[in-house]
């Protein structure tokens, strides 16, 4: 693997040399490929275009990010920003590399979560759009048109991850291929019509399953905090180490969102039936609400309190999008319609 890692460092060095003038663009791309973007951006946007596809996007995001965490614990995987200094391969010939605010993630590097979750979620979105275009037009060319965007978008996310030294090229390739497969496989079954206890069992199953795996690996002598120690050691700025990028944060995001999805579908089975304008209004209000929920500061000490509140915060995401905001918009538009009818009378 040493030769693969060295080659990956050389690729990152070339990318930074030629693309450093566009670093802000690549930082935006890496943020758009962040797994949390699937929950906060792609899920609400898709949901208000097509409810069933939106639920499918969230479902695939939950399971693909959870599987990515499991794969990382089992496969380990170095990250470029710490491997350069830790490996001792560049004594006297250290490559000229720059770290960024999004570089210093604390989990293992293989496979890339950005590439894997984006690949899975994007597959759901383009296949749904492809089906809709074909049903509308009957044109095979329009049917394949959405797929022309799939590879370039995913490639851009992969390049951004290598560019900022978060991943090696083989890690983003592995994440992309796995994500595309998961998008195809997981989206074939959407958990609609399931009782609330199904989602409670899924949420608790994901949590307990990950914890049991973690404890089992630790019991056999595997130190799963090794990547956190290396990230803290080699990150050039300590404030770039954030608890919300830790492996257990992604676990709580997935478990919280699974529970929130169940609660939302339980509170409003089938969702709210809204015309086009109220749906656009719901999307706007949901986006604002999720923005503020995401920016809500959480205490990082004690750590268990942070994880609990992070779980609760992500439970709110499906509730806001599926139940709360559309319900308020529905009540408001219904009230305004009644007032209009009374004026006409």
GROMACS .gro file of C-alpha atoms in nm:
model
  345
    1UNK     CA    1   0.000   0.000   0.000
    2UNK     CA    2   0.295   0.234   0.044
    3UNK     CA    3   0.330   0.277  -0.333
    4UNK     CA    4  -0.044   0.351  -0.363
    5UNK     CA    5  -0.023   0.613  -0.089
    6UNK     CA    6   0.285   0.776  -0.240
    7UNK     CA    7   0.116   0.791  -0.581
    8UNK     CA    8  -0.191   0.946  -0.414
    9UNK     CA    9   0.022   1.216  -0.251
   10UNK     CA   10   0.176   1.299  -0.587
   11UNK     CA   11  -0.172   1.329  -0.741
   12UNK     CA   12  -0.282   1.561  -0.458
   13UNK     CA   13   0.032   1.769  -0.506
   14UNK     CA   14  -0.040   1.807  -0.879
   15UNK     CA   15  -0.404   1.901  -0.813
   16UNK     CA   16  -0.308   2.165  -0.558
   17UNK     CA   17  -0.042   2.308  -0.789
   18UNK     CA   18  -0.283   2.355  -1.079
   19UNK     CA   19  -0.611   2.422  -0.894
   20UNK     CA   20  -0.502   2.630  -0.594
   21UNK     CA   21  -0.636   2.945  -0.760
   22UNK     CA   22  -0.984   2.792  -0.747
   23UNK     CA   23  -0.964   2.667  -0.390
   24UNK     CA   24  -1.288   2.840  -0.287
   25UNK     CA   25  -1.473   2.656  -0.564
   26UNK     CA   26  -1.336   2.320  -0.451
   27UNK     CA   27  -1.422   2.395  -0.090
   28UNK     CA   28  -1.781   2.463  -0.195
   29UNK     CA   29  -1.784   2.138  -0.392
   30UNK     CA   30  -1.657   1.939  -0.094
   31UNK     CA   31  -1.926   2.098   0.127
   32UNK     CA   32  -2.193   2.007  -0.130
   33UNK     CA   33  -2.062   1.650  -0.122
   34UNK     CA   34  -2.068   1.630   0.257
   35UNK     CA   35  -2.300   1.350   0.378
   36UNK     CA   36  -2.493   1.602   0.586
   37UNK     CA   37  -2.584   1.783   0.262
   38UNK     CA   38  -2.788   1.476   0.168
   39UNK     CA   39  -2.999   1.534   0.481
   40UNK     CA   40  -3.014   1.914   0.482
   41UNK     CA   41  -3.017   2.000   0.109
   42UNK     CA   42  -3.094   1.711  -0.126
   43UNK     CA   43  -3.364   1.551   0.088
   44UNK     CA   44  -3.589   1.861   0.130
   45UNK     CA   45  -3.531   1.977  -0.230
   46UNK     CA   46  -3.625   1.637  -0.369
   47UNK     CA   47  -3.911   1.583  -0.124
   48UNK     CA   48  -4.100   1.892  -0.237
   49UNK     CA   49  -4.057   1.790  -0.600
   50UNK     CA   50  -4.162   1.431  -0.545
   51UNK     CA   51  -4.258   1.303  -0.202
   52UNK     CA   52  -4.174   0.937  -0.266
   53UNK     CA   53  -3.832   1.020  -0.413
   54UNK     CA   54  -3.758   1.250  -0.121
   55UNK     CA   55  -3.826   0.972   0.129
   56UNK     CA   56  -3.610   0.740  -0.081
   57UNK     CA   57  -3.324   0.995  -0.081
   58UNK     CA   58  -3.332   1.022   0.299
   59UNK     CA   59  -3.354   0.645   0.342
   60UNK     CA   60  -3.057   0.582   0.113
   61UNK     CA   61  -2.856   0.859   0.282
   62UNK     CA   62  -2.915   0.703   0.625
   63UNK     CA   63  -2.814   0.351   0.528
   64UNK     CA   64  -2.523   0.445   0.301
   65UNK     CA   65  -2.362   0.671   0.562
   66UNK     CA   66  -2.405   0.404   0.831
   67UNK     CA   67  -2.246   0.143   0.605
   68UNK     CA   68  -1.964   0.386   0.529
   69UNK     CA   69  -1.891   0.412   0.901
   70UNK     CA   70  -1.882   0.032   0.933
   71UNK     CA   71  -1.654  -0.001   0.631
   72UNK     CA   72  -1.417   0.260   0.773
   73UNK     CA   73  -1.390   0.077   1.104
   74UNK     CA   74  -1.318  -0.249   0.925
   75UNK     CA   75  -1.093  -0.120   0.646
   76UNK     CA   76  -0.911   0.155   0.836
   77UNK     CA   77  -0.747   0.371   0.568
   78UNK     CA   78  -0.501   0.654   0.614
   79UNK     CA   79  -0.572   1.016   0.527
   80UNK     CA   80  -0.319   1.217   0.325
   81UNK     CA   81  -0.286   1.507   0.567
   82UNK     CA   82  -0.150   1.285   0.843
   83UNK     CA   83   0.011   1.008   0.636
   84UNK     CA   84   0.267   1.247   0.481
   85UNK     CA   85   0.420   1.321   0.820
   86UNK     CA   86   0.353   0.987   0.984
   87UNK     CA   87   0.492   0.760   0.712
   88UNK     CA   88   0.848   0.896   0.701
   89UNK     CA   89   0.850   0.849   0.323
   90UNK     CA   90   0.934   1.210   0.243
   91UNK     CA   91   1.235   1.283   0.462
   92UNK     CA   92   1.413   1.579   0.302
   93UNK     CA   93   1.175   1.586   0.004
   94UNK     CA   94   0.847   1.679   0.170
   95UNK     CA   95   0.580   1.766  -0.091
   96UNK     CA   96   0.434   2.116  -0.095
   97UNK     CA   97   0.082   2.058   0.034
   98UNK     CA   98  -0.177   2.287   0.191
   99UNK     CA   99  -0.442   2.198   0.445
  100UNK     CA  100  -0.785   2.364   0.452
  101UNK     CA  101  -1.065   2.408   0.704
  102UNK     CA  102  -1.238   2.092   0.575
  103UNK     CA  103  -0.922   1.879   0.567
  104UNK     CA  104  -0.895   1.754   0.922
  105UNK     CA  105  -1.164   1.488   0.953
  106UNK     CA  106  -1.104   1.244   1.235
  107UNK     CA  107  -1.240   0.915   1.101
  108UNK     CA  108  -1.047   0.656   0.897
  109UNK     CA  109  -1.017   0.736   0.528
  110UNK     CA  110  -1.142   0.431   0.338
  111UNK     CA  111  -1.382   0.450   0.165
  112UNK     CA  112  -1.466   0.818   0.116
  113UNK     CA  113  -1.795   0.903   0.284
  114UNK     CA  114  -1.845   1.209   0.065
  115UNK     CA  115  -1.811   1.003  -0.253
  116UNK     CA  116  -2.010   0.709  -0.119
  117UNK     CA  117  -2.312   0.898   0.016
  118UNK     CA  118  -2.318   1.144  -0.274
  119UNK     CA  119  -2.291   0.858  -0.523
  120UNK     CA  120  -2.581   0.675  -0.358
  121UNK     CA  121  -2.812   0.975  -0.315
  122UNK     CA  122  -2.735   1.123  -0.655
  123UNK     CA  123  -2.815   0.789  -0.818
  124UNK     CA  124  -3.162   0.797  -0.661
  125UNK     CA  125  -3.218   1.153  -0.781
  126UNK     CA  126  -3.105   1.102  -1.142
  127UNK     CA  127  -3.293   0.773  -1.185
  128UNK     CA  128  -3.613   0.932  -1.056
  129UNK     CA  129  -3.568   1.230  -1.287
  130UNK     CA  130  -3.490   0.995  -1.576
  131UNK     CA  131  -3.810   0.797  -1.516
  132UNK     CA  132  -4.019   1.115  -1.496
  133UNK     CA  133  -3.872   1.259  -1.816
  134UNK     CA  134  -3.935   0.936  -2.005
  135UNK     CA  135  -4.294   0.910  -1.878
  136UNK     CA  136  -4.354   1.271  -1.985
  137UNK     CA  137  -4.187   1.261  -2.327
  138UNK     CA  138  -4.138   0.898  -2.427
  139UNK     CA  139  -3.793   1.002  -2.550
  140UNK     CA  140  -3.499   0.771  -2.480
  141UNK     CA  141  -3.257   1.064  -2.521
  142UNK     CA  142  -3.431   1.258  -2.245
  143UNK     CA  143  -3.430   0.945  -2.032
  144UNK     CA  144  -3.050   0.919  -2.036
  145UNK     CA  145  -2.997   1.296  -2.012
  146UNK     CA  146  -2.988   1.311  -1.626
  147UNK     CA  147  -2.714   1.047  -1.617
  148UNK     CA  148  -2.487   1.280  -1.812
  149UNK     CA  149  -2.464   1.489  -1.494
  150UNK     CA  150  -2.404   1.197  -1.258
  151UNK     CA  151  -2.040   1.127  -1.339
  152UNK     CA  152  -1.921   1.492  -1.366
  153UNK     CA  153  -2.078   1.587  -1.033
  154UNK     CA  154  -1.940   1.280  -0.857
  155UNK     CA  155  -1.600   1.333  -1.019
  156UNK     CA  156  -1.595   1.693  -0.895
  157UNK     CA  157  -1.665   1.575  -0.539
  158UNK     CA  158  -1.386   1.317  -0.567
  159UNK     CA  159  -1.137   1.574  -0.697
  160UNK     CA  160  -1.227   1.813  -0.416
  161UNK     CA  161  -1.159   1.546  -0.152
  162UNK     CA  162  -0.816   1.465  -0.296
  163UNK     CA  163  -0.741   1.835  -0.345
  164UNK     CA  164  -0.797   1.922   0.022
  165UNK     CA  165  -0.596   1.616   0.142
  166UNK     CA  166  -0.895   1.444   0.301
  167UNK     CA  167  -0.865   1.129   0.086
  168UNK     CA  168  -0.640   0.935  -0.148
  169UNK     CA  169  -0.761   0.873  -0.507
  170UNK     CA  170  -0.827   0.502  -0.448
  171UNK     CA  171  -1.050   0.588  -0.150
  172UNK     CA  172  -1.276   0.820  -0.349
  173UNK     CA  173  -1.291   0.564  -0.630
  174UNK     CA  174  -1.397   0.293  -0.384
  175UNK     CA  175  -1.655   0.527  -0.231
  176UNK     CA  176  -1.798   0.621  -0.571
  177UNK     CA  177  -1.840   0.263  -0.691
  178UNK     CA  178  -1.989   0.149  -0.360
  179UNK     CA  179  -2.221   0.449  -0.350
  180UNK     CA  180  -2.352   0.388  -0.702
  181UNK     CA  181  -2.425   0.025  -0.614
  182UNK     CA  182  -2.598   0.118  -0.289
  183UNK     CA  183  -2.805   0.384  -0.464
  184UNK     CA  184  -2.925   0.123  -0.712
  185UNK     CA  185  -2.981  -0.150  -0.451
  186UNK     CA  186  -3.128   0.042  -0.155
  187UNK     CA  187  -3.364   0.263  -0.355
  188UNK     CA  188  -3.559  -0.039  -0.474
  189UNK     CA  189  -3.735  -0.055  -0.139
  190UNK     CA  190  -3.888   0.256   0.019
  191UNK     CA  191  -4.017   0.214   0.378
  192UNK     CA  192  -4.356   0.372   0.322
  193UNK     CA  193  -4.656   0.243   0.509
  194UNK     CA  194  -4.437   0.099   0.785
  195UNK     CA  195  -4.547   0.145   1.148
  196UNK     CA  196  -4.356   0.373   1.383
  197UNK     CA  197  -4.205   0.078   1.568
  198UNK     CA  198  -4.032  -0.028   1.245
  199UNK     CA  199  -3.835   0.298   1.238
  200UNK     CA  200  -3.768   0.278   1.612
  201UNK     CA  201  -3.623  -0.069   1.559
  202UNK     CA  202  -3.417   0.056   1.261
  203UNK     CA  203  -3.283   0.351   1.460
  204UNK     CA  204  -3.195   0.145   1.764
  205UNK     CA  205  -3.065  -0.139   1.545
  206UNK     CA  206  -2.824   0.092   1.365
  207UNK     CA  207  -2.708   0.239   1.695
  208UNK     CA  208  -2.666  -0.090   1.879
  209UNK     CA  209  -2.516  -0.263   1.578
  210UNK     CA  210  -2.246   0.001   1.544
  211UNK     CA  211  -2.178   0.005   1.918
  212UNK     CA  212  -2.148  -0.374   1.931
  213UNK     CA  213  -1.908  -0.371   1.637
  214UNK     CA  214  -1.706  -0.095   1.803
  215UNK     CA  215  -1.690  -0.281   2.135
  216UNK     CA  216  -1.606  -0.608   1.961
  217UNK     CA  217  -1.317  -0.456   1.769
  218UNK     CA  218  -1.190  -0.280   2.079
  219UNK     CA  219  -1.212  -0.608   2.273
  220UNK     CA  220  -0.995  -0.784   2.014
  221UNK     CA  221  -0.728  -0.517   2.054
  222UNK     CA  222  -0.817  -0.283   1.769
  223UNK     CA  223  -0.772   0.081   1.873
  224UNK     CA  224  -1.051   0.263   1.688
  225UNK     CA  225  -0.941   0.603   1.820
  226UNK     CA  226  -0.613   0.581   1.627
  227UNK     CA  227  -0.738   0.810   1.351
  228UNK     CA  228  -0.857   1.075   1.597
  229UNK     CA  229  -0.513   1.084   1.759
  230UNK     CA  230  -0.338   1.121   1.423
  231UNK     CA  231  -0.580   1.392   1.307
  232UNK     CA  232  -0.512   1.597   1.620
  233UNK     CA  233  -0.139   1.543   1.582
  234UNK     CA  234  -0.104   1.650   1.218
  235UNK     CA  235  -0.381   1.906   1.164
  236UNK     CA  236  -0.218   2.247   1.131
  237UNK     CA  237  -0.497   2.425   1.323
  238UNK     CA  238  -0.665   2.271   1.624
  239UNK     CA  239  -0.997   2.450   1.561
  240UNK     CA  240  -1.034   2.253   1.238
  241UNK     CA  241  -1.084   1.938   1.447
  242UNK     CA  242  -1.459   1.934   1.504
  243UNK     CA  243  -1.665   1.686   1.701
  244UNK     CA  244  -1.941   1.689   1.439
  245UNK     CA  245  -1.705   1.517   1.192
  246UNK     CA  246  -1.624   1.231   1.433
  247UNK     CA  247  -1.749   0.880   1.348
  248UNK     CA  248  -2.003   0.875   1.631
  249UNK     CA  249  -2.153   1.202   1.504
  250UNK     CA  250  -2.239   1.043   1.170
  251UNK     CA  251  -2.383   0.746   1.359
  252UNK     CA  252  -2.611   0.972   1.562
  253UNK     CA  253  -2.713   1.162   1.250
  254UNK     CA  254  -2.824   0.840   1.084
  255UNK     CA  255  -3.005   0.702   1.388
  256UNK     CA  256  -3.173   1.035   1.464
  257UNK     CA  257  -3.287   1.082   1.105
  258UNK     CA  258  -3.427   0.726   1.093
  259UNK     CA  259  -3.633   0.790   1.405
  260UNK     CA  260  -3.740   1.133   1.277
  261UNK     CA  261  -3.855   0.981   0.948
  262UNK     CA  262  -4.071   0.732   1.136
  263UNK     CA  263  -4.221   1.004   1.354
  264UNK     CA  264  -4.291   1.227   1.055
  265UNK     CA  265  -4.463   0.950   0.858
  266UNK     CA  266  -4.658   0.854   1.171
  267UNK     CA  267  -4.778   1.211   1.233
  268UNK     CA  268  -4.874   1.268   0.870
  269UNK     CA  269  -4.904   0.945   0.668
  270UNK     CA  270  -4.874   1.024   0.300
  271UNK     CA  271  -4.757   1.379   0.370
  272UNK     CA  272  -4.943   1.703   0.309
  273UNK     CA  273  -5.105   1.749  -0.030
  274UNK     CA  274  -4.996   2.095  -0.146
  275UNK     CA  275  -5.022   2.278  -0.479
  276UNK     CA  276  -4.705   2.398  -0.652
  277UNK     CA  277  -4.680   2.744  -0.492
  278UNK     CA  278  -4.732   2.622  -0.131
  279UNK     CA  279  -4.475   2.347  -0.196
  280UNK     CA  280  -4.222   2.608  -0.306
  281UNK     CA  281  -4.304   2.808   0.006
  282UNK     CA  282  -4.261   2.497   0.221
  283UNK     CA  283  -3.922   2.430   0.064
  284UNK     CA  284  -3.809   2.786   0.136
  285UNK     CA  285  -3.926   2.778   0.498
  286UNK     CA  286  -3.789   2.427   0.553
  287UNK     CA  287  -3.450   2.531   0.417
  288UNK     CA  288  -3.439   2.830   0.652
  289UNK     CA  289  -3.544   2.617   0.948
  290UNK     CA  290  -3.283   2.348   0.871
  291UNK     CA  291  -3.016   2.614   0.827
  292UNK     CA  292  -3.077   2.745   1.177
  293UNK     CA  293  -3.109   2.397   1.327
  294UNK     CA  294  -2.777   2.298   1.169
  295UNK     CA  295  -2.605   2.613   1.302
  296UNK     CA  296  -2.743   2.564   1.651
  297UNK     CA  297  -2.435   2.540   1.877
  298UNK     CA  298  -2.410   2.232   2.097
  299UNK     CA  299  -2.197   2.189   2.410
  300UNK     CA  300  -1.903   1.960   2.339
  301UNK     CA  301  -1.849   1.872   2.705
  302UNK     CA  302  -1.948   1.620   2.821
  303UNK     CA  303  -1.918   1.431   2.493
  304UNK     CA  304  -2.221   1.210   2.560
  305UNK     CA  305  -2.439   1.519   2.597
  306UNK     CA  306  -2.317   1.646   2.261
  307UNK     CA  307  -2.399   1.315   2.092
  308UNK     CA  308  -2.744   1.304   2.252
  309UNK     CA  309  -2.828   1.658   2.141
  310UNK     CA  310  -2.683   1.584   1.796
  311UNK     CA  311  -2.919   1.285   1.778
  312UNK     CA  312  -3.215   1.504   1.875
  313UNK     CA  313  -3.117   1.775   1.626
  314UNK     CA  314  -3.110   1.527   1.340
  315UNK     CA  315  -3.439   1.372   1.451
  316UNK     CA  316  -3.594   1.712   1.383
  317UNK     CA  317  -3.482   1.719   1.019
  318UNK     CA  318  -3.749   1.484   0.872
  319UNK     CA  319  -4.010   1.622   1.109
  320UNK     CA  320  -3.949   1.977   0.987
  321UNK     CA  321  -3.956   1.881   0.619
  322UNK     CA  322  -4.239   1.627   0.615
  323UNK     CA  323  -4.472   1.731   0.897
  324UNK     CA  324  -4.416   2.069   1.066
  325UNK     CA  325  -4.347   2.322   0.789
  326UNK     CA  326  -4.587   2.178   0.527
  327UNK     CA  327  -4.854   2.160   0.798
  328UNK     CA  328  -4.808   2.528   0.883
  329UNK     CA  329  -4.811   2.628   0.516
  330UNK     CA  330  -5.122   2.418   0.458
  331UNK     CA  331  -5.301   2.585   0.750
  332UNK     CA  332  -5.192   2.931   0.637
  333UNK     CA  333  -5.298   2.884   0.273
  334UNK     CA  334  -5.627   2.729   0.382
  335UNK     CA  335  -5.691   3.026   0.612
  336UNK     CA  336  -5.608   3.275   0.337
  337UNK     CA  337  -5.836   3.089   0.097
  338UNK     CA  338  -6.123   3.111   0.342
  339UNK     CA  339  -6.067   3.485   0.389
  340UNK     CA  340  -6.070   3.529   0.013
  341UNK     CA  341  -6.396   3.339  -0.017
  342UNK     CA  342  -6.555   3.552   0.258
  343UNK     CA  343  -6.454   3.875   0.082
  344UNK     CA  344  -6.609   3.755  -0.241
  345UNK     CA  345  -6.934   3.682  -0.059
   0.00000   0.00000   0.00000
